[in-house]
Short mmCIF file of N, CA and C in Angstrom, two decimals:
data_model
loop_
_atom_site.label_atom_id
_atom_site.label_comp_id
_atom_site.label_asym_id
_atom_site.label_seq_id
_atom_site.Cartn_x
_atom_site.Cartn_y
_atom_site.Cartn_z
N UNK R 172 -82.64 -71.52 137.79
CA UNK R 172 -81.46 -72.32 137.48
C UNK R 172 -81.85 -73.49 136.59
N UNK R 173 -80.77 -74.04 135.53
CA UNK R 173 -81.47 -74.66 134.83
C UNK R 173 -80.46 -76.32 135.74
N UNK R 174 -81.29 -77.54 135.08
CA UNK R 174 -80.70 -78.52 135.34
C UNK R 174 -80.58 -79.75 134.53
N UNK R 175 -79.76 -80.47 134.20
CA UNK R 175 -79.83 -81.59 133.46
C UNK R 175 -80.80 -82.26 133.27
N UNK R 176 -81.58 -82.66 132.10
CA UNK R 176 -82.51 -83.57 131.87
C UNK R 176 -82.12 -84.88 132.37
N UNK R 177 -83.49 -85.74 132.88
CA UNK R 177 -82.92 -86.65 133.23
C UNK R 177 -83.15 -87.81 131.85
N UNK R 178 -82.86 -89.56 131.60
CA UNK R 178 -83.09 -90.12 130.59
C UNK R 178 -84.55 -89.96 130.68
N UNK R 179 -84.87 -89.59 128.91
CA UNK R 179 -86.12 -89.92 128.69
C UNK R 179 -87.04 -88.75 129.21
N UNK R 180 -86.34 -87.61 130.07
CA UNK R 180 -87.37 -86.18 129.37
C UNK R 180 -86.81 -85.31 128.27
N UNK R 181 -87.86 -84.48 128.21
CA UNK R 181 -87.73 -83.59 127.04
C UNK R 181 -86.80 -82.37 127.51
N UNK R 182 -85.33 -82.21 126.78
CA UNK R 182 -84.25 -81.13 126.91
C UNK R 182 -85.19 -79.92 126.86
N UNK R 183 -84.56 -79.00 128.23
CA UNK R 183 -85.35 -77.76 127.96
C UNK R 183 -85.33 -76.94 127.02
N UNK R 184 -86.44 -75.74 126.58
CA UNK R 184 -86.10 -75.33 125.13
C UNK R 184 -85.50 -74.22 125.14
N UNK R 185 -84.83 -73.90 124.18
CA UNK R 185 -83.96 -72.91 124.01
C UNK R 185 -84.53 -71.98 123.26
N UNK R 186 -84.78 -70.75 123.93
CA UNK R 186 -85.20 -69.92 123.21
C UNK R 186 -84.68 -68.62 122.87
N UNK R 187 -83.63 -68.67 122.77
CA UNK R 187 -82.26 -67.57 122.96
C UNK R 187 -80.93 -67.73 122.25
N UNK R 188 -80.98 -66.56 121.43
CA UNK R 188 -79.53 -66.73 121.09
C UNK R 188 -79.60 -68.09 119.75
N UNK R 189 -78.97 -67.86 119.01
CA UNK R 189 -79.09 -68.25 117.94
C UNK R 189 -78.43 -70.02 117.74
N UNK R 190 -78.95 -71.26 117.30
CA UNK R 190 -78.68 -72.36 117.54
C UNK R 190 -79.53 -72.95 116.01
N UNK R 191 -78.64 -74.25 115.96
CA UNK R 191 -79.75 -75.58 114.68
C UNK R 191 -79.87 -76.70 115.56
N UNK R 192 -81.53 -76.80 115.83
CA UNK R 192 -81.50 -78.25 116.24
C UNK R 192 -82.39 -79.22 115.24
N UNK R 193 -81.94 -80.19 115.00
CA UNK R 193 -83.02 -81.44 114.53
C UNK R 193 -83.54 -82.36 115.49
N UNK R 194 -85.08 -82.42 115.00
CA UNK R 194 -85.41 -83.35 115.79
C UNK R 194 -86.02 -84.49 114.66
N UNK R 195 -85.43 -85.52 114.83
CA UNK R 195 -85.87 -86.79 114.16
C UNK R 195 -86.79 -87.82 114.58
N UNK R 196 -88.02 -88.19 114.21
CA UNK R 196 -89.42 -88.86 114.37
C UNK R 196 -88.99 -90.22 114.34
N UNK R 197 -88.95 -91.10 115.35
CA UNK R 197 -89.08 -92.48 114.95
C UNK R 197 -90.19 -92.64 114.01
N UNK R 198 -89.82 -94.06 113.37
CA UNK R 198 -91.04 -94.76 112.56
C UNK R 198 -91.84 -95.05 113.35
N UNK R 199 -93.27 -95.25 112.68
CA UNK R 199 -94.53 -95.46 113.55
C UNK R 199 -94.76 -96.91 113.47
N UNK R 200 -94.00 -97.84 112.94
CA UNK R 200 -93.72 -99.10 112.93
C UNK R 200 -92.47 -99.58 112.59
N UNK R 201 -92.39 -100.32 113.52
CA UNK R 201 -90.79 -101.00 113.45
C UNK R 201 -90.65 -102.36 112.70
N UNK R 202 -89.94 -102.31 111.68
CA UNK R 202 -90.03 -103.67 110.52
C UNK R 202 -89.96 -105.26 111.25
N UNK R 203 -88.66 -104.69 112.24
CA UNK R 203 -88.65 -106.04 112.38
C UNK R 203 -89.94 -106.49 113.95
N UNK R 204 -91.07 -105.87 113.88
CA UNK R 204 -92.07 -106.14 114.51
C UNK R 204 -93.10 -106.73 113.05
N UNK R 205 -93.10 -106.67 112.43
CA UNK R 205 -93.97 -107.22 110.97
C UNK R 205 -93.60 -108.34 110.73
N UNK R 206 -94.39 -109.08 110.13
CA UNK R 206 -94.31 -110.56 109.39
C UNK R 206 -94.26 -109.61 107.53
N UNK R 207 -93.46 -110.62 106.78
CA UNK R 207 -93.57 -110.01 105.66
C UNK R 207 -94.85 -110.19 104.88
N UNK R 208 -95.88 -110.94 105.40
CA UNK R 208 -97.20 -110.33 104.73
C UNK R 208 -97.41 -109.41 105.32
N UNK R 209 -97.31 -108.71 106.19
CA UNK R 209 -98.24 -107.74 106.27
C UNK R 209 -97.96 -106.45 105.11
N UNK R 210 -98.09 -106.40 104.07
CA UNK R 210 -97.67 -105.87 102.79
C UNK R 210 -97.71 -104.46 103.11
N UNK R 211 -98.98 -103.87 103.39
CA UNK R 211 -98.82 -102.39 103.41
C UNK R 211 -97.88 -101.52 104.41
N UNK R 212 -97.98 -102.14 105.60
CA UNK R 212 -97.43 -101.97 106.71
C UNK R 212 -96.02 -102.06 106.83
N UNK R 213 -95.68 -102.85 106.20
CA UNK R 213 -94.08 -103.88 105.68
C UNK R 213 -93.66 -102.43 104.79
N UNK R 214 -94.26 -102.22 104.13
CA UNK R 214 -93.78 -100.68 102.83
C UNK R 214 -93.46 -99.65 103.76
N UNK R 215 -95.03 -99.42 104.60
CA UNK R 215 -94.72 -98.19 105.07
C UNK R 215 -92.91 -98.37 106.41
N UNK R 216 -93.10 -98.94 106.74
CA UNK R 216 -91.83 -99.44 107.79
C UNK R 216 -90.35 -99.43 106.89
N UNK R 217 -90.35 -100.31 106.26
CA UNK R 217 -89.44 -99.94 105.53
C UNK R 217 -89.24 -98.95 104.74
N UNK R 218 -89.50 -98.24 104.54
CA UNK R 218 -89.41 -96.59 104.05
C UNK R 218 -88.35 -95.76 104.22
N UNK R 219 -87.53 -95.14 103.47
CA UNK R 219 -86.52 -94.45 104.59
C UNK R 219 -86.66 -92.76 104.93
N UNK R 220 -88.28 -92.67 104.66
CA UNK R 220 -88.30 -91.32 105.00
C UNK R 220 -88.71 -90.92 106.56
N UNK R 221 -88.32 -90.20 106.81
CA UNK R 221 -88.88 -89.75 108.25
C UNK R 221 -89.07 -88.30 108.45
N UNK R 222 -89.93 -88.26 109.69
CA UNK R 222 -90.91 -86.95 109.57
C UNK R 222 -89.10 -85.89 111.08
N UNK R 223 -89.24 -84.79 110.13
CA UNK R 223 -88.35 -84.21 111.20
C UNK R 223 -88.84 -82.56 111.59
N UNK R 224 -88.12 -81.84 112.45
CA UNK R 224 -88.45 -80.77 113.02
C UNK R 224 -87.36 -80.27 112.77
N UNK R 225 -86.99 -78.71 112.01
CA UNK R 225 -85.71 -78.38 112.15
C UNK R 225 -86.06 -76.81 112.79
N UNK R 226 -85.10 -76.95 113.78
CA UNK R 226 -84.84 -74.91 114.18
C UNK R 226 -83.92 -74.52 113.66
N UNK R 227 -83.55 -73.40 112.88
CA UNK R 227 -82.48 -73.00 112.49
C UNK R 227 -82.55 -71.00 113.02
N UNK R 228 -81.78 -71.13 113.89
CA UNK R 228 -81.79 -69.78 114.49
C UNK R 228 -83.53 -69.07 115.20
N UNK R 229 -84.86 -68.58 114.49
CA UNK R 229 -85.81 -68.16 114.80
C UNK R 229 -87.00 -68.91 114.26
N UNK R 230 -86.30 -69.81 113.10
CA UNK R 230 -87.19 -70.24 112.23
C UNK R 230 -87.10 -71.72 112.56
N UNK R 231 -88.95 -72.38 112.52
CA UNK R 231 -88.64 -73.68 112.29
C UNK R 231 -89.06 -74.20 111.28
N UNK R 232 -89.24 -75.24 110.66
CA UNK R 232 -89.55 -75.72 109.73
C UNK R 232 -89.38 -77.09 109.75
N UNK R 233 -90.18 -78.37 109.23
CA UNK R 233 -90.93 -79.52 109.14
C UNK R 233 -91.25 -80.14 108.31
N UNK R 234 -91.26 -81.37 108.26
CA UNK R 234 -91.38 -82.07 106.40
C UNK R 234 -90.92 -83.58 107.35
N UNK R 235 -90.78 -83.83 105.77
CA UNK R 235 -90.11 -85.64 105.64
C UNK R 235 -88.95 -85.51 104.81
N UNK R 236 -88.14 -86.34 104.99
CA UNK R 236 -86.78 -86.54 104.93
C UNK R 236 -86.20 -87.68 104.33
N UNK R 237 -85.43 -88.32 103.44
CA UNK R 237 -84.88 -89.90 103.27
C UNK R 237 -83.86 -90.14 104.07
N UNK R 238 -83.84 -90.44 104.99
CA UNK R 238 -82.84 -91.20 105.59
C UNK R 238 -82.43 -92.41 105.35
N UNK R 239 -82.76 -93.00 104.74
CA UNK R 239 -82.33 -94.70 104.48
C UNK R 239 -82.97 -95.68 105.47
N UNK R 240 -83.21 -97.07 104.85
CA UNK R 240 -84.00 -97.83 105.62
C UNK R 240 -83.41 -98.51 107.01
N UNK R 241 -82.18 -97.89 107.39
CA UNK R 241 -82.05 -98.33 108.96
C UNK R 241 -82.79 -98.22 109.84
N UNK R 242 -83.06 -98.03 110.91
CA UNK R 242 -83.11 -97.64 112.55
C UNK R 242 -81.56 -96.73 112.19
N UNK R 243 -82.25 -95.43 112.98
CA UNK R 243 -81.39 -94.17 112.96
C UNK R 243 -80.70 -93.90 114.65
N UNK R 244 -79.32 -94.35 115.28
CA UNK R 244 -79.39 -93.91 115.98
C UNK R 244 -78.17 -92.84 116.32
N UNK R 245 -77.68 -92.23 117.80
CA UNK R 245 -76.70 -90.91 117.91
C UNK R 245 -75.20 -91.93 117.09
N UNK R 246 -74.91 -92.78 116.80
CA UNK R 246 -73.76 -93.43 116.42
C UNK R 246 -73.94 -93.13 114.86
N UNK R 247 -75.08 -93.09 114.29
CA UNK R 247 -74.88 -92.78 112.66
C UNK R 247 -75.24 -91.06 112.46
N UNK R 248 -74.79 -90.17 113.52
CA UNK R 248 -75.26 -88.93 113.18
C UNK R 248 -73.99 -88.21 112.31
N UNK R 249 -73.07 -88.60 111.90
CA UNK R 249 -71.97 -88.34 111.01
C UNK R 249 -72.47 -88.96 109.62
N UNK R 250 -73.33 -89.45 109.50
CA UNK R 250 -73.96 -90.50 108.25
C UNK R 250 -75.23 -89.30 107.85
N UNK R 251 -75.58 -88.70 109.21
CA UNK R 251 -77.19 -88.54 109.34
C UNK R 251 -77.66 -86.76 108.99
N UNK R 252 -76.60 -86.28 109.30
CA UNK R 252 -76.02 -84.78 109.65
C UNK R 252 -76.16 -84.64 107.72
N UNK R 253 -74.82 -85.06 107.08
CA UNK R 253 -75.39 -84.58 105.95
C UNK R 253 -76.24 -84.56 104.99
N UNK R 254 -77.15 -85.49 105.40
CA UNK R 254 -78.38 -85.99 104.88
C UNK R 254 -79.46 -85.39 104.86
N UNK R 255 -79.30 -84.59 106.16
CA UNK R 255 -80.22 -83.95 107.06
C UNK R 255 -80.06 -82.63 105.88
N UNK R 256 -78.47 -82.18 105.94
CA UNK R 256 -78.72 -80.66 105.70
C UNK R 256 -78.64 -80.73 104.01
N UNK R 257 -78.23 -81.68 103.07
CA UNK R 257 -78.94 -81.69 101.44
C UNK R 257 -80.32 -81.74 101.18
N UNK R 258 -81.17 -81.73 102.32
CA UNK R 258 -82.50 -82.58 101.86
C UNK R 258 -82.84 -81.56 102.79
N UNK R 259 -82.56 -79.86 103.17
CA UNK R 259 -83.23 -79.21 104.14
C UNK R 259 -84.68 -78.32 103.33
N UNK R 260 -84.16 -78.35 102.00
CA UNK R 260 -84.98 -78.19 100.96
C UNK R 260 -86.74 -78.51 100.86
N UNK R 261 -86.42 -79.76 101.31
CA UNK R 261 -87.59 -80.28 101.31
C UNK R 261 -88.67 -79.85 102.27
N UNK R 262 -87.72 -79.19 103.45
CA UNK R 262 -88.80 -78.74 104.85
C UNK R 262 -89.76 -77.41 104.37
N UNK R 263 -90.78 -77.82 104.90
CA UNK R 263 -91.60 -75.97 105.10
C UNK R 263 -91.47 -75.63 106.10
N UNK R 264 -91.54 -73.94 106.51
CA UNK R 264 -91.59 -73.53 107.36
C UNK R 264 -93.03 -73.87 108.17
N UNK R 265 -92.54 -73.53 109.46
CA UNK R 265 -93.59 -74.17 110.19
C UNK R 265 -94.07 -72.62 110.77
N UNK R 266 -92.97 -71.97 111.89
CA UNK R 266 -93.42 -71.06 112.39
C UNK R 266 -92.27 -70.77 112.97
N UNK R 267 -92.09 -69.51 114.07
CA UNK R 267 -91.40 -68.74 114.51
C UNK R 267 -90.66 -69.49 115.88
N UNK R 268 -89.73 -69.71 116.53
CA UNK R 268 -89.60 -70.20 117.38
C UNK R 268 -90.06 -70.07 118.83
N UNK R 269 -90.61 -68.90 118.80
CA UNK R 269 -90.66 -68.29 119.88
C UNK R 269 -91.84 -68.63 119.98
N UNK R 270 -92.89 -69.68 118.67
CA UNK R 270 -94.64 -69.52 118.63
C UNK R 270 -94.68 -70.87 118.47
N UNK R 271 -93.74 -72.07 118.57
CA UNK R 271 -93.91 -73.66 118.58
C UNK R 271 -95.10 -73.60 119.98
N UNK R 272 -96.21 -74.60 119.18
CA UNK R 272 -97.18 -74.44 119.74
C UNK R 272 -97.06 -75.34 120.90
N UNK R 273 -97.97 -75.42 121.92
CA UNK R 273 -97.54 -76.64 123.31
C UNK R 273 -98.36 -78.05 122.66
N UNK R 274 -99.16 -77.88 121.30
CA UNK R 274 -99.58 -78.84 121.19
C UNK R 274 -98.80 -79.78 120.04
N UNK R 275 -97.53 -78.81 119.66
CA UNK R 275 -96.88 -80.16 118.78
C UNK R 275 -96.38 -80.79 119.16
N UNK R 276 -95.88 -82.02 118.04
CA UNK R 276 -95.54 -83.21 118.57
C UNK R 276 -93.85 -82.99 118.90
N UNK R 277 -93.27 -81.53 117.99
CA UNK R 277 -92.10 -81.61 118.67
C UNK R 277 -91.72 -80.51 119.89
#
């Protein structure tokens, strides 16, 4: 039987039956944790690309993305959605769904 995730675990995976999920990478630094010298760090943070995971039915595929320099959260996914799917271009395939390894990060 399956059961609701609780906050803050990982939704069980679906491996059945045909579905698109994205998964979107926070930044690995958050801007407004920087002083504006810190120059390189300050670039990389402000950036608006981010690293994502897409399943689309059997297939997944992985890349970076422009999202714009916000903090991305479920309230801008009407902003985020078509962004996601003009720029799906950019992803490579990763692998088969059924073969996402236990050691990735998504």
């Amino acid at each position: 039987p399956s059961s609701t995730p609780e906050m803050g675990e990982a939704p069980p995976r679906v491996t059945q039956g045909y579905n698109q999920t994205y998964i979107i990478k926070r930044r690995s630094v958050d801007p407004e944790d920087l002083k504006e010298d810190d120059a390189k760090e300050w670039d990389d943070a402000k950036g608006g690309d981010r690293k994502v995971f897409f399943r689309c039915g059997n297939w997944c595929y992985s890349g970076s993305v422009y999202l714009g320099h916000d903090n991305v959260s479920l309230k801008d996914m009407p902003r985020v959605i078509p962004l996601l799917q003009r720029q799906q271009n950019k992803l490579s395939f990763t692998c088969n769904a059924q073969k996402v390894p236990a050691s990735s990060a998504y």
